Amino acid sequence: MNNAPNLSPNELLNDELTFDLVQTAHGDWIIPALNGLHFGTNDIPPSPPGESFAQSVLKRHFSHRLHKEDCLYVIVGSDSGQLIHYIQHYDQSNQPLPRGSRWVFIEPAPIARILSAQPDISRQLDDYVHLITPDQWPETARLLLLDDYFRIGGVVFERSLAALDHTTPVYLELAGELDAELSSRRYITTANLGKLPFIKAQLGNIPNFFAHL
């Protein structure tokens, strides 16, 4: 993608919202302004033994659809970092992540800074799972071979629970911008397909680079 979404997260964020991490009665660390509605309620059945309440909520919503092979998942929001944990620990048998797939979580800069500073979140970021800000998207898309994923139909655009419910205006704006740009990029890229048989093999050999761009 040649241009980052035309957003100013600091301007779009509601000044009345605070983005501190708080531990819920269920023991999950969340940003209440973003996910109090999703993870701070008792209206959902208890989670299975050994599984946190937030993770059980995410599992009911996303199920298996974020864990397929040969996909580049572009996700607006990370649900206070809980969705990052869900990606890394969905399979409790400690199986490796699906082959050929990458996950990019895009958060407004103020939220990304808070989450990246948490050791429990930062240690889950690696060459496969990334937490970035909107201005880092163009370079991340290039490094993760966005066009190649388009050519195999592997780009998946998703919204976190917080983004789905528009808990802050920036999610609505960011999701709209990314959806439009990805749709345009998909059309342009797939209109001129080439060397398709070689692309899947290439995706498994993406050069390593640090998640913190």
PDB file of C-alpha atoms in Angstrom:
ATOM      1  CA  MET A   1       0.000   0.000   0.000  1.00  0.00           C
ATOM      2  CA  ASN A   2       1.548   3.242  -1.062  1.00  0.00           C
ATOM      3  CA  ASN A   3      -0.053   5.536   1.493  1.00  0.00           C
ATOM      4  CA  ALA A   4      -0.913   5.152   5.143  1.00  0.00           C
ATOM      5  CA  PRO A   5      -4.544   5.723   6.115  1.00  0.00           C
ATOM      6  CA  ASN A   6      -5.201   9.457   6.270  1.00  0.00           C
ATOM      7  CA  LEU A   7      -5.773   9.495  10.011  1.00  0.00           C
ATOM      8  CA  SER A   8      -4.594  11.421  13.023  1.00  0.00           C
ATOM      9  CA  PRO A   9      -5.308   9.042  15.909  1.00  0.00           C
ATOM     10  CA  ASN A  10      -4.466  11.611  18.552  1.00  0.00           C
ATOM     11  CA  GLU A  11      -7.129  13.937  17.144  1.00  0.00           C
ATOM     12  CA  LEU A  12      -9.757  11.251  16.640  1.00  0.00           C
ATOM     13  CA  LEU A  13      -9.459   9.762  20.108  1.00  0.00           C
ATOM     14  CA  ASN A  14     -12.048  11.053  22.539  1.00  0.00           C
ATOM     15  CA  ASP A  15     -10.352  13.290  25.100  1.00  0.00           C
ATOM     16  CA  GLU A  16     -12.677  11.949  27.798  1.00  0.00           C
ATOM     17  CA  LEU A  17     -11.514   8.366  27.330  1.00  0.00           C
ATOM     18  CA  THR A  18      -8.669   7.004  29.427  1.00  0.00           C
ATOM     19  CA  PHE A  19      -6.542   4.117  28.268  1.00  0.00           C
ATOM     20  CA  ASP A  20      -5.205   2.579  31.468  1.00  0.00           C
ATOM     21  CA  LEU A  21      -5.015  -1.177  31.838  1.00  0.00           C
ATOM     22  CA  VAL A  22      -7.223  -2.421  34.670  1.00  0.00           C
ATOM     23  CA  GLN A  23      -7.700  -5.930  36.022  1.00  0.00           C
ATOM     24  CA  THR A  24     -11.294  -7.132  35.893  1.00  0.00           C
ATOM     25  CA  ALA A  25     -13.104  -9.256  38.461  1.00  0.00           C
ATOM     26  CA  HIS A  26     -12.369 -12.185  36.137  1.00  0.00           C
ATOM     27  CA  GLY A  27      -8.626 -11.525  36.371  1.00  0.00           C
ATOM     28  CA  ASP A  28      -8.172 -10.217  32.805  1.00  0.00           C
ATOM     29  CA  TRP A  29      -6.182  -7.046  32.115  1.00  0.00           C
ATOM     30  CA  ILE A  30      -8.175  -4.743  29.836  1.00  0.00           C
ATOM     31  CA  ILE A  31      -8.620  -1.091  28.879  1.00  0.00           C
ATOM     32  CA  PRO A  32     -12.165  -0.461  30.187  1.00  0.00           C
ATOM     33  CA  ALA A  33     -12.872   2.364  27.712  1.00  0.00           C
ATOM     34  CA  LEU A  34     -12.307  -0.139  24.895  1.00  0.00           C
ATOM     35  CA  ASN A  35     -13.415  -3.495  26.245  1.00  0.00           C
ATOM     36  CA  GLY A  36     -15.386  -3.010  29.426  1.00  0.00           C
ATOM     37  CA  LEU A  37     -18.495  -3.927  27.442  1.00  0.00           C
ATOM     38  CA  HIS A  38     -16.969  -7.207  26.259  1.00  0.00           C
ATOM     39  CA  PHE A  39     -14.872  -8.479  29.140  1.00  0.00           C
ATOM     40  CA  GLY A  40     -16.238  -6.671  32.182  1.00  0.00           C
ATOM     41  CA  THR A  41     -19.700  -8.222  32.248  1.00  0.00           C
ATOM     42  CA  ASN A  42     -21.140 -11.241  34.014  1.00  0.00           C
ATOM     43  CA  ASP A  43     -23.854 -11.793  31.415  1.00  0.00           C
ATOM     44  CA  ILE A  44     -21.853 -14.439  29.523  1.00  0.00           C
ATOM     45  CA  PRO A  45     -21.630 -18.080  30.713  1.00  0.00           C
ATOM     46  CA  PRO A  46     -18.534 -18.946  32.779  1.00  0.00           C
ATOM     47  CA  SER A  47     -15.381 -19.796  30.858  1.00  0.00           C
ATOM     48  CA  PRO A  48     -14.095 -23.383  30.722  1.00  0.00           C
ATOM     49  CA  PRO A  49     -11.581 -24.461  33.389  1.00  0.00           C
ATOM     50  CA  GLY A  50      -8.104 -23.139  32.662  1.00  0.00           C
ATOM     51  CA  GLU A  51      -9.350 -20.524  30.185  1.00  0.00           C
ATOM     52  CA  SER A  52      -9.685 -16.845  31.032  1.00  0.00           C
ATOM     53  CA  PHE A  53     -13.010 -15.066  30.670  1.00  0.00           C
ATOM     54  CA  ALA A  54     -11.703 -12.728  27.945  1.00  0.00           C
ATOM     55  CA  GLN A  55     -10.239 -15.626  25.982  1.00  0.00           C
ATOM     56  CA  SER A  56     -13.512 -17.547  26.152  1.00  0.00           C
ATOM     57  CA  VAL A  57     -15.373 -14.500  24.796  1.00  0.00           C
ATOM     58  CA  LEU A  58     -12.917 -14.200  21.893  1.00  0.00           C
ATOM     59  CA  LYS A  59     -13.105 -17.916  21.198  1.00  0.00           C
ATOM     60  CA  ARG A  60     -16.891 -17.784  20.957  1.00  0.00           C
ATOM     61  CA  HIS A  61     -16.705 -14.881  18.516  1.00  0.00           C
ATOM     62  CA  PHE A  62     -13.740 -15.784  16.285  1.00  0.00           C
ATOM     63  CA  SER A  63     -13.593 -19.574  16.649  1.00  0.00           C
ATOM     64  CA  HIS A  64     -11.089 -20.966  14.078  1.00  0.00           C
ATOM     65  CA  ARG A  65     -11.232 -18.219  11.510  1.00  0.00           C
ATOM     66  CA  LEU A  66      -8.050 -16.453  12.637  1.00  0.00           C
ATOM     67  CA  HIS A  67      -5.966 -19.620  12.494  1.00  0.00           C
ATOM     68  CA  LYS A  68      -5.779 -20.753   8.878  1.00  0.00           C
ATOM     69  CA  GLU A  69      -2.653 -21.427   6.831  1.00  0.00           C
ATOM     70  CA  ASP A  70      -1.203 -19.059   4.208  1.00  0.00           C
ATOM     71  CA  CYS A  71      -3.107 -15.979   5.373  1.00  0.00           C
ATOM     72  CA  LEU A  72      -2.120 -12.425   6.183  1.00  0.00           C
ATOM     73  CA  TYR A  73      -4.542 -11.229   8.844  1.00  0.00           C
ATOM     74  CA  VAL A  74      -4.950  -7.447   9.018  1.00  0.00           C
ATOM     75  CA  ILE A  75      -6.820  -6.660  12.224  1.00  0.00           C
ATOM     76  CA  VAL A  76      -8.045  -3.275  13.451  1.00  0.00           C
ATOM     77  CA  GLY A  77      -7.628  -3.198  17.219  1.00  0.00           C
ATOM     78  CA  SER A  78      -6.353  -5.895  19.559  1.00  0.00           C
ATOM     79  CA  ASP A  79      -9.005  -5.831  22.310  1.00  0.00           C
ATOM     80  CA  SER A  80      -6.628  -4.519  24.977  1.00  0.00           C
ATOM     81  CA  GLY A  81      -4.004  -7.013  23.802  1.00  0.00           C
ATOM     82  CA  GLN A  82      -6.279  -9.964  24.593  1.00  0.00           C
ATOM     83  CA  LEU A  83      -6.637 -10.786  20.903  1.00  0.00           C
ATOM     84  CA  ILE A  84      -2.848 -11.047  20.568  1.00  0.00           C
ATOM     85  CA  HIS A  85      -2.843 -13.620  23.358  1.00  0.00           C
ATOM     86  CA  TYR A  86      -5.711 -15.426  21.642  1.00  0.00           C
ATOM     87  CA  ILE A  87      -3.701 -15.777  18.437  1.00  0.00           C
ATOM     88  CA  GLN A  88      -0.630 -17.137  20.202  1.00  0.00           C
ATOM     89  CA  HIS A  89      -2.433 -19.475  22.609  1.00  0.00           C
ATOM     90  CA  TYR A  90      -5.621 -20.540  20.875  1.00  0.00           C
ATOM     91  CA  ASP A  91      -4.371 -24.127  20.611  1.00  0.00           C
ATOM     92  CA  GLN A  92      -3.576 -25.043  24.199  1.00  0.00           C
ATOM     93  CA  SER A  93      -1.642 -28.099  23.043  1.00  0.00           C
ATOM     94  CA  ASN A  94       1.163 -25.646  22.130  1.00  0.00           C
ATOM     95  CA  GLN A  95       1.083 -26.475  18.445  1.00  0.00           C
ATOM     96  CA  PRO A  96       2.913 -23.968  16.205  1.00  0.00           C
ATOM     97  CA  LEU A  97       0.973 -21.216  14.489  1.00  0.00           C
ATOM     98  CA  PRO A  98      -0.533 -22.101  11.096  1.00  0.00           C
ATOM     99  CA  ARG A  99       2.156 -22.361   8.441  1.00  0.00           C
ATOM    100  CA  GLY A 100       2.632 -19.393   6.123  1.00  0.00           C
ATOM    101  CA  SER A 101       0.411 -17.013   8.106  1.00  0.00           C
ATOM    102  CA  ARG A 102       1.112 -13.625   9.688  1.00  0.00           C
ATOM    103  CA  TRP A 103      -1.010 -11.368  11.933  1.00  0.00           C
ATOM    104  CA  VAL A 104      -0.891  -7.563  11.964  1.00  0.00           C
ATOM    105  CA  PHE A 105      -2.766  -5.704  14.693  1.00  0.00           C
ATOM    106  CA  ILE A 106      -3.184  -1.981  14.006  1.00  0.00           C
ATOM    107  CA  GLU A 107      -3.809   0.308  16.971  1.00  0.00           C
ATOM    108  CA  PRO A 108      -3.806   4.109  17.371  1.00  0.00           C
ATOM    109  CA  ALA A 109      -0.391   5.220  18.619  1.00  0.00           C
ATOM    110  CA  PRO A 110      -1.473   6.062  22.220  1.00  0.00           C
ATOM    111  CA  ILE A 111      -3.019   2.621  22.657  1.00  0.00           C
ATOM    112  CA  ALA A 112      -0.160   0.810  20.900  1.00  0.00           C
ATOM    113  CA  ARG A 113       2.357   2.471  23.242  1.00  0.00           C
ATOM    114  CA  ILE A 114       0.489   1.322  26.353  1.00  0.00           C
ATOM    115  CA  LEU A 115       0.140  -2.237  25.118  1.00  0.00           C
ATOM    116  CA  SER A 116       3.709  -2.552  23.816  1.00  0.00           C
ATOM    117  CA  ALA A 117       5.024  -1.468  27.213  1.00  0.00           C
ATOM    118  CA  GLN A 118       3.387  -4.468  28.910  1.00  0.00           C
ATOM    119  CA  PRO A 119       5.821  -7.418  29.174  1.00  0.00           C
ATOM    120  CA  ASP A 120       3.013  -9.971  28.902  1.00  0.00           C
ATOM    121  CA  ILE A 121       2.065  -8.459  25.531  1.00  0.00           C
ATOM    122  CA  SER A 122       5.459  -7.488  24.126  1.00  0.00           C
ATOM    123  CA  ARG A 123       6.843 -11.013  24.592  1.00  0.00           C
ATOM    124  CA  GLN A 124       4.078 -12.320  22.324  1.00  0.00           C
ATOM    125  CA  LEU A 125       5.135 -10.094  19.425  1.00  0.00           C
ATOM    126  CA  ASP A 126       7.519 -11.731  16.984  1.00  0.00           C
ATOM    127  CA  ASP A 127       8.138 -12.261  13.265  1.00  0.00           C
ATOM    128  CA  TYR A 128       4.625 -13.655  12.902  1.00  0.00           C
ATOM    129  CA  VAL A 129       2.496 -11.485  15.201  1.00  0.00           C
ATOM    130  CA  HIS A 130       2.878  -7.707  14.942  1.00  0.00           C
ATOM    131  CA  LEU A 131       1.418  -4.720  16.769  1.00  0.00           C
ATOM    132  CA  ILE A 132       1.791  -1.514  14.757  1.00  0.00           C
ATOM    133  CA  THR A 133       0.417   1.996  14.384  1.00  0.00           C
ATOM    134  CA  PRO A 134      -1.275   3.262  11.184  1.00  0.00           C
ATOM    135  CA  ASP A 135       1.847   5.072   9.984  1.00  0.00           C
ATOM    136  CA  GLN A 136       3.828   1.813  10.181  1.00  0.00           C
ATOM    137  CA  TRP A 137       1.384  -0.049   7.944  1.00  0.00           C
ATOM    138  CA  PRO A 138       2.959   0.688   4.501  1.00  0.00           C
ATOM    139  CA  GLU A 139       6.375  -0.662   5.499  1.00  0.00           C
ATOM    140  CA  THR A 140       4.873  -3.625   7.353  1.00  0.00           C
ATOM    141  CA  ALA A 141       2.740  -4.504   4.317  1.00  0.00           C
ATOM    142  CA  ARG A 142       5.841  -4.442   2.111  1.00  0.00           C
ATOM    143  CA  LEU A 143       7.924  -6.584   4.454  1.00  0.00           C
ATOM    144  CA  LEU A 144       5.161  -9.147   4.873  1.00  0.00           C
ATOM    145  CA  LEU A 145       4.591  -9.464   1.109  1.00  0.00           C
ATOM    146  CA  LEU A 146       1.025  -8.161   1.028  1.00  0.00           C
ATOM    147  CA  ASP A 147       0.788  -8.438  -2.768  1.00  0.00           C
ATOM    148  CA  ASP A 148       1.830 -12.093  -2.726  1.00  0.00           C
ATOM    149  CA  TYR A 149      -0.849 -12.883  -0.193  1.00  0.00           C
ATOM    150  CA  PHE A 150      -3.388 -11.130  -2.410  1.00  0.00           C
ATOM    151  CA  ARG A 151      -2.373 -13.332  -5.335  1.00  0.00           C
ATOM    152  CA  ILE A 152      -3.282 -16.487  -3.416  1.00  0.00           C
ATOM    153  CA  GLY A 153      -6.431 -14.986  -1.903  1.00  0.00           C
ATOM    154  CA  GLY A 154      -4.848 -14.972   1.537  1.00  0.00           C
ATOM    155  CA  VAL A 155      -5.469 -11.426   2.825  1.00  0.00           C
ATOM    156  CA  VAL A 156      -8.062 -11.428   5.605  1.00  0.00           C
ATOM    157  CA  PHE A 157      -9.386  -8.155   7.024  1.00  0.00           C
ATOM    158  CA  GLU A 158     -10.874  -8.349  10.514  1.00  0.00           C
ATOM    159  CA  ARG A 159     -12.086  -6.035  13.262  1.00  0.00           C
ATOM    160  CA  SER A 160     -11.535  -6.599  16.958  1.00  0.00           C
ATOM    161  CA  LEU A 161     -14.576  -6.561  19.232  1.00  0.00           C
ATOM    162  CA  ALA A 162     -13.759  -2.981  20.223  1.00  0.00           C
ATOM    163  CA  ALA A 163     -13.512  -1.966  16.563  1.00  0.00           C
ATOM    164  CA  LEU A 164     -16.798  -3.698  15.723  1.00  0.00           C
ATOM    165  CA  ASP A 165     -18.562  -1.716  18.440  1.00  0.00           C
ATOM    166  CA  HIS A 166     -16.773   1.585  17.608  1.00  0.00           C
ATOM    167  CA  THR A 167     -15.718   2.141  21.221  1.00  0.00           C
ATOM    168  CA  THR A 168     -13.525   4.995  19.990  1.00  0.00           C
ATOM    169  CA  PRO A 169     -14.021   6.969  16.750  1.00  0.00           C
ATOM    170  CA  VAL A 170     -10.560   6.142  15.432  1.00  0.00           C
ATOM    171  CA  TYR A 171     -11.521   2.497  14.998  1.00  0.00           C
ATOM    172  CA  LEU A 172     -14.428   3.413  12.746  1.00  0.00           C
ATOM    173  CA  GLU A 173     -12.235   5.711  10.649  1.00  0.00           C
ATOM    174  CA  LEU A 174      -9.284   3.335  10.541  1.00  0.00           C
ATOM    175  CA  ALA A 175     -11.421   0.330   9.598  1.00  0.00           C
ATOM    176  CA  GLY A 176     -13.074   2.283   6.798  1.00  0.00           C
ATOM    177  CA  GLU A 177      -9.768   3.508   5.393  1.00  0.00           C
ATOM    178  CA  LEU A 178      -8.092   0.102   5.532  1.00  0.00           C
ATOM    179  CA  ASP A 179     -11.072  -1.722   4.067  1.00  0.00           C
ATOM    180  CA  ALA A 180     -11.175   0.678   1.109  1.00  0.00           C
ATOM    181  CA  GLU A 181      -7.417   0.520   0.508  1.00  0.00           C
ATOM    182  CA  LEU A 182      -7.244  -3.260   0.778  1.00  0.00           C
ATOM    183  CA  SER A 183     -10.154  -3.637  -1.640  1.00  0.00           C
ATOM    184  CA  SER A 184      -8.430  -1.373  -4.152  1.00  0.00           C
ATOM    185  CA  ARG A 185      -5.079  -3.113  -3.697  1.00  0.00           C
ATOM    186  CA  ARG A 186      -6.698  -6.531  -4.073  1.00  0.00           C
ATOM    187  CA  TYR A 187      -8.296  -5.554  -7.371  1.00  0.00           C
ATOM    188  CA  ILE A 188      -5.104  -4.092  -8.802  1.00  0.00           C
ATOM    189  CA  THR A 189      -2.902  -6.987  -7.687  1.00  0.00           C
ATOM    190  CA  THR A 190      -5.142  -9.860  -8.725  1.00  0.00           C
ATOM    191  CA  ALA A 191      -5.840  -8.250 -12.103  1.00  0.00           C
ATOM    192  CA  ASN A 192      -2.339  -9.206 -13.156  1.00  0.00           C
ATOM    193  CA  LEU A 193      -1.638 -12.594 -11.614  1.00  0.00           C
ATOM    194  CA  GLY A 194       1.733 -14.190 -12.225  1.00  0.00           C
ATOM    195  CA  LYS A 195       3.936 -16.955 -10.910  1.00  0.00           C
ATOM    196  CA  LEU A 196       1.183 -18.237  -8.629  1.00  0.00           C
ATOM    197  CA  PRO A 197       2.706 -21.716  -8.201  1.00  0.00           C
ATOM    198  CA  PHE A 198       5.813 -20.203  -6.605  1.00  0.00           C
ATOM    199  CA  ILE A 199       4.173 -17.783  -4.179  1.00  0.00           C
ATOM    200  CA  LYS A 200       3.061 -20.175  -1.435  1.00  0.00           C
ATOM    201  CA  ALA A 201       6.573 -21.539  -1.099  1.00  0.00           C
ATOM    202  CA  GLN A 202       7.922 -17.993  -0.878  1.00  0.00           C
ATOM    203  CA  LEU A 203       5.558 -17.040   1.955  1.00  0.00           C
ATOM    204  CA  GLY A 204       7.117 -19.627   4.221  1.00  0.00           C
ATOM    205  CA  ASN A 205      10.491 -17.937   3.787  1.00  0.00           C
ATOM    206  CA  ILE A 206       9.703 -14.306   4.573  1.00  0.00           C
ATOM    207  CA  PRO A 207      12.857 -12.646   5.942  1.00  0.00           C
ATOM    208  CA  ASN A 208      12.805 -12.205   9.697  1.00  0.00           C
ATOM    209  CA  PHE A 209      12.585  -8.739  11.146  1.00  0.00           C
ATOM    210  CA  PHE A 210      11.735  -7.265  14.489  1.00  0.00           C
ATOM    211  CA  ALA A 211       8.044  -6.796  15.287  1.00  0.00           C
ATOM    212  CA  HIS A 212       8.746  -3.326  16.708  1.00  0.00           C
ATOM    213  CA  LEU A 213       9.267  -1.340  13.512  1.00  0.00           C
TER     214      LEU A 213
END
